[in-house]
Amino acid sequence: ILDLYEFCSISFPLKYFFFLFAVGVVAVEDQPDVSAVLSAYNQQGDPAMYEEYYSGLKHFIECSLDCHRAELSQLFYPLFVHMYLELVYNQHENEAKSFFEKFHGDQECYYQDDLRVLSSLTKKEHMKGNETMLDFRTSKFVLRISRDSYQLLKRHLQEKQNNQIWNIVQEHLYIDIFDGMPRSKQQIDAMVGSLAGEAKREANKAKVFFGLLKEPEIEVPLDDEDEEGENEEGKPKKKKPKKDSMGSKSKKQDPNAPPQNRIPLPELKDSDKLDKIMNMKETTKRVRLGPDCLPSICFYTFLNAYQGLTAVDVTDDSSLIAGGFADSTVRVWSVTPKKLRSVKTATDLSLIDKESDDVLERIMDEKTASELKILYGHSGPVYGASFSPDRNYLLSSSEDGTVRLWSLQTFTCLVGYKGHNYPVWDTQFSPYGYYFVSGGHDRVARLWATDHYQPLRIFAGHLADVNCTRFHPNSNYVATGSADRTVRLWDVLNGNCVRIFTGHKGPIHSLAFSPNGRFLATGATDGRVLLWDIGHGLMVGELKGHTDTVCSLKFSRDGEILASGSMDNTVRLWDAIKAFEDLETDDFTTATGHINLPENSQDLLLGTYMTKSTPVVHLHFTRRNLVLAAGAYSPQ
Amino acid sequence: MRRKSRGLELYLQVMAQILKDMGITDYEPKVINQMLEFAFRYVTTILDDAKIYSSHAKKATVDADDVRLAIQCRSDQSFTSPPPRDFLLDIARQKNQTPLPLIKPYSGLRLPPDRYCLTAPNYRLKPLPKKGPAAAGRITVPRLSVGAVSSRPSTPTLGTPSAQSVAVSTKVGAPVSVPGQRFTVQIPPSQSAAAKPAVPAAPAVQNVLINPSLIGPKNILITTNVVSQNTPVESPNALKRKHEDDDDYDNL
C-alpha cells in the first residue's frame, strides 16, 4: 500500500520518479570529467540498427558454450537499458518503443520492476530533471566475468561488423575480470540484482574493524539489601566491592577491534555506570536460547492506527515504546507499570531539597504522570524513531526533512536538525549515544552529533533512497540499506565506503548487526534475509521463507537466534549459530567473492509465528531474551 | 447533472488505467480520488500560471510557450529532485575531510548553541501601561501574544511556531490573576535542569517573560503570599542572549 506522497511522484509529472530508476551506476571513485559527460550524449551508431546490434549479441551469447552463457547473459540487462535510454535521450521515440517491445521480455524476472518504470519513460523530457537518469548515463554498470568468458566476448565484439556494440559496451559497462572458473547461473543470480551491478572486488578489500570495543571496568557494589552488620568494635564491616569481571576477560587487544579512541566517544557518566550495572544484573538472569529453547514473543499491537504507524522503537531496557505516526505525532508509552512523568517546573524545582538521596524522584512532577505522552512538532509522517541508550532523548525523522531530538524528561522538542531537504526514512542513535545517523530520499546518509547543528559526515554513494541506517555495535561503522538494492558499510572516521553488498532483488528495508559485530543480516522487499560476513565481505547465508517484505530484523542478545518480522504478518526465528558455522573462507572464495550457498533455509528455520493481519514493524529482544514485537493491526 | 457524473466516471476509469499501467495493483479505492484531485489541482495551477504569463506578455491567447514556461516554473518550485550524485560526492568529500570533533567532558546536555535549538520560549507577554496606585481594585489581565516572535534575535523558529507552542504554552496557566491566586510562568524546564556549559549569561536581563518579580508590579496583582519567585530561580533561567527592553514593546 503506497501513501499519497509516493503516489504523487509516480504519475504527474512523470519525470519525478519516486521509485528511482537509477540503473547501472557504480561507485567510481574518480569524478566523471566533463568530456566523459559530453561524450555520453553522443549518438552511438544508427538508431535504426540498435535492434540489430542487440539481436546479434543475443544470438552470439545464446550460441556460446554453456559454461560461458550464464556469465555473458549478465550483459543483456545493462545493455538493454543503456541502449533504450540512448534512443529516448536522442529523441528517437519510435525506435525506442519498438526496441523496448521486442526485448523487454527477455530480461530476468527480478528486473521487472525497473522495466515497468522504464516503459513509461518515452520522451527526453521525462529524463530531464531526473538526476538519477543523468547519473546513470555517466556511470558504469559493473559486471564480474571470468577471464575466459571475457576473451570470448572481446574477440566476438572486435570483429568489424560488431564495432558499434563494442563501443557501447566499453562506454557503459565496467567489466571486472577475475581468474578462475566461470560462475554458474545460480551463483550469479545470488549476487546480481542491484542497480549498480555487482561490487568490484576492490570495493570490499578495505580492512574493517568489526570487533567490539572493550567494556570499561566498573566496580559493582554489593546489594543494598544486605544489611550492614557491625563488627565487634561497632564499626560497619568493610565490604569489598566486586570487580566487574564481564568486560575485561582478556587484557590483549582484539586485532579486529578498533582502537578505543579511533573515534571520540562520550565518557561514562555516573548514571551510565548505574545502567551498566543493571544491565549486568539482568544479563545473569538471561535465558540461553537455542533450537530447543525458543524465546517467547510478546506482541504489542497498535490498534486504531489505520495504517498510520510508520516507525517504532523500544528502549534497551524495554521500559518505553515510541511510535511514529503518519499524522506527524510521536507517541511514547510506558511498557512497565511505572508511568511517564515530566520534570517539574523551574519554580517547583527550586523548592526541593537538592541534597536528598531521592532527588531524581523528587524532580519529577506527579501531576503530569500518564501512560502516554504525545509529542507534536513534525509536519509530516514520522518514518524513523530511536531512543538514546541513556533514555534521555528520543530521535524522530520525518517526511518534512528534519530529524527532531525530544527530551524524555520534559517531553518537549529540543532540536530540529535540518540537512536532508527530503523525507528522512530512518534514524538511529549510536550504541554509546551522542552520535546519530539518518538516511533519506536525497540518497545520502548523514552522521550527526547532538551538539552540532550540521552533520559531521556525509555518506554519499547510493543511487537511490537510503531506506535503513544502522550503527555497528562498536559505533565505528554505519550500514545503510538502499532502494538501489545494495547495502553499504561506511567508516565513521573518514566517511569512506568500506563494503558494498549486492544480492537483494528489491529495496532493502531492514538491517541488523550480530552482537559480536562480525555479521550483518539484511532484509528486503523480495522476502529474503541475506547474511553477510563483514570481515571478508562475502555473502554467507540466505534465509528464504517470508513471502513479503522483511521489515524488521533483530539478533538475540548473545547472537544465537535471528528474528525476522515481515509484512506477511509473521515472525520467523532462525538459528543464527548454525547459519554462521562452517564458513568456507578459503583463499579462492576470499579473493573472488564467489560463494556456494547451501539451500538450508528450512533447517535454519526454528519457528513461524502468525499474527492476526498485523505486519511486524519492529522486533526487540529484552535483556533476558524475551522477544517484544510491535505492529499496527490493519484489517483487510 | 448526469453528464457531469458520466465525465467523472470517465476520469475515474482513466486514473485506474494509469495506476494499472504503472504496475500498482494494491491500493485503497480512495486513492483514485486523491490522484484525480491532485491531477486537477496541478493542471489548473499550471493553466492559471500560463494565463498570467500570457497576459504579461500581452498576448491574446494562451499558447504552448506559456504553458511550457508555467510547467517549468512550477517544477523548479514544487517538484524539485535531490542534488546530483557528483555534487553529493563533492560535498561529502569536503565534509568528511574534517576530523571528528572531540567531545567535551562534563557537559551535561549536549545540545547545539541555543540559536539552533527549539528550547526558547516563543511567546512574550505584553506589559500593560503603568496605572496609578488606585488600580488596587482592578484585575489587570496581561496580554499574551503567542506566535512567531520576530523581534527576538534568537531561535530561528521552524515556521510552525504553533506546533512548538503547544508544548510550551499549554503549560502557561490562565493569565488572569485573581487576588490570592498565584501566577506562575512556566519556564522551559530544560533550561533550569541543564547544567549548561559556562556561557556568559546576559547581564541584567530585562525579561518580562522570565523575571517574575518584574511581572509582579507591572502586570498582575499578586498577593503577598506569592513569595517564592526569587532569585535562585532567575539565574539558571537567565537566557543566554540579550533581549530587548520592555521599552520596545508596544504601548497600549
XYZ file of N, CA, C and O in Angstrom, chain B residues 7 14 32 75 80 114 171 195:
32
model
N -18.869 12.219 -16.926
C -17.500 12.680 -17.138
C -16.605 12.208 -16.021
O -15.472 11.780 -16.236
N -9.924 6.391 -16.327
C -8.591 6.732 -16.850
C -7.553 6.620 -15.747
O -6.458 6.071 -15.930
N -7.720 6.606 -5.893
C -8.040 7.129 -7.231
C -8.570 8.552 -7.106
O -8.184 9.453 -7.861
N 7.762 23.334 -11.689
C 8.576 22.166 -11.337
C 9.821 22.586 -10.587
O 10.290 21.884 -9.709
N 11.023 19.567 -6.919
C 12.477 19.530 -7.022
C 12.951 18.114 -6.769
O 12.309 17.332 -6.079
N 22.214 27.712 21.461
C 20.789 27.972 21.656
C 20.084 28.445 20.415
O 18.898 28.199 20.233
N 1.458 24.915 29.048
C 1.796 24.955 30.458
C 1.509 26.313 31.074
O 1.500 26.444 32.281
N 22.700 21.707 33.244
C 23.913 22.379 33.725
C 24.667 22.806 32.491
O 25.481 22.076 31.953
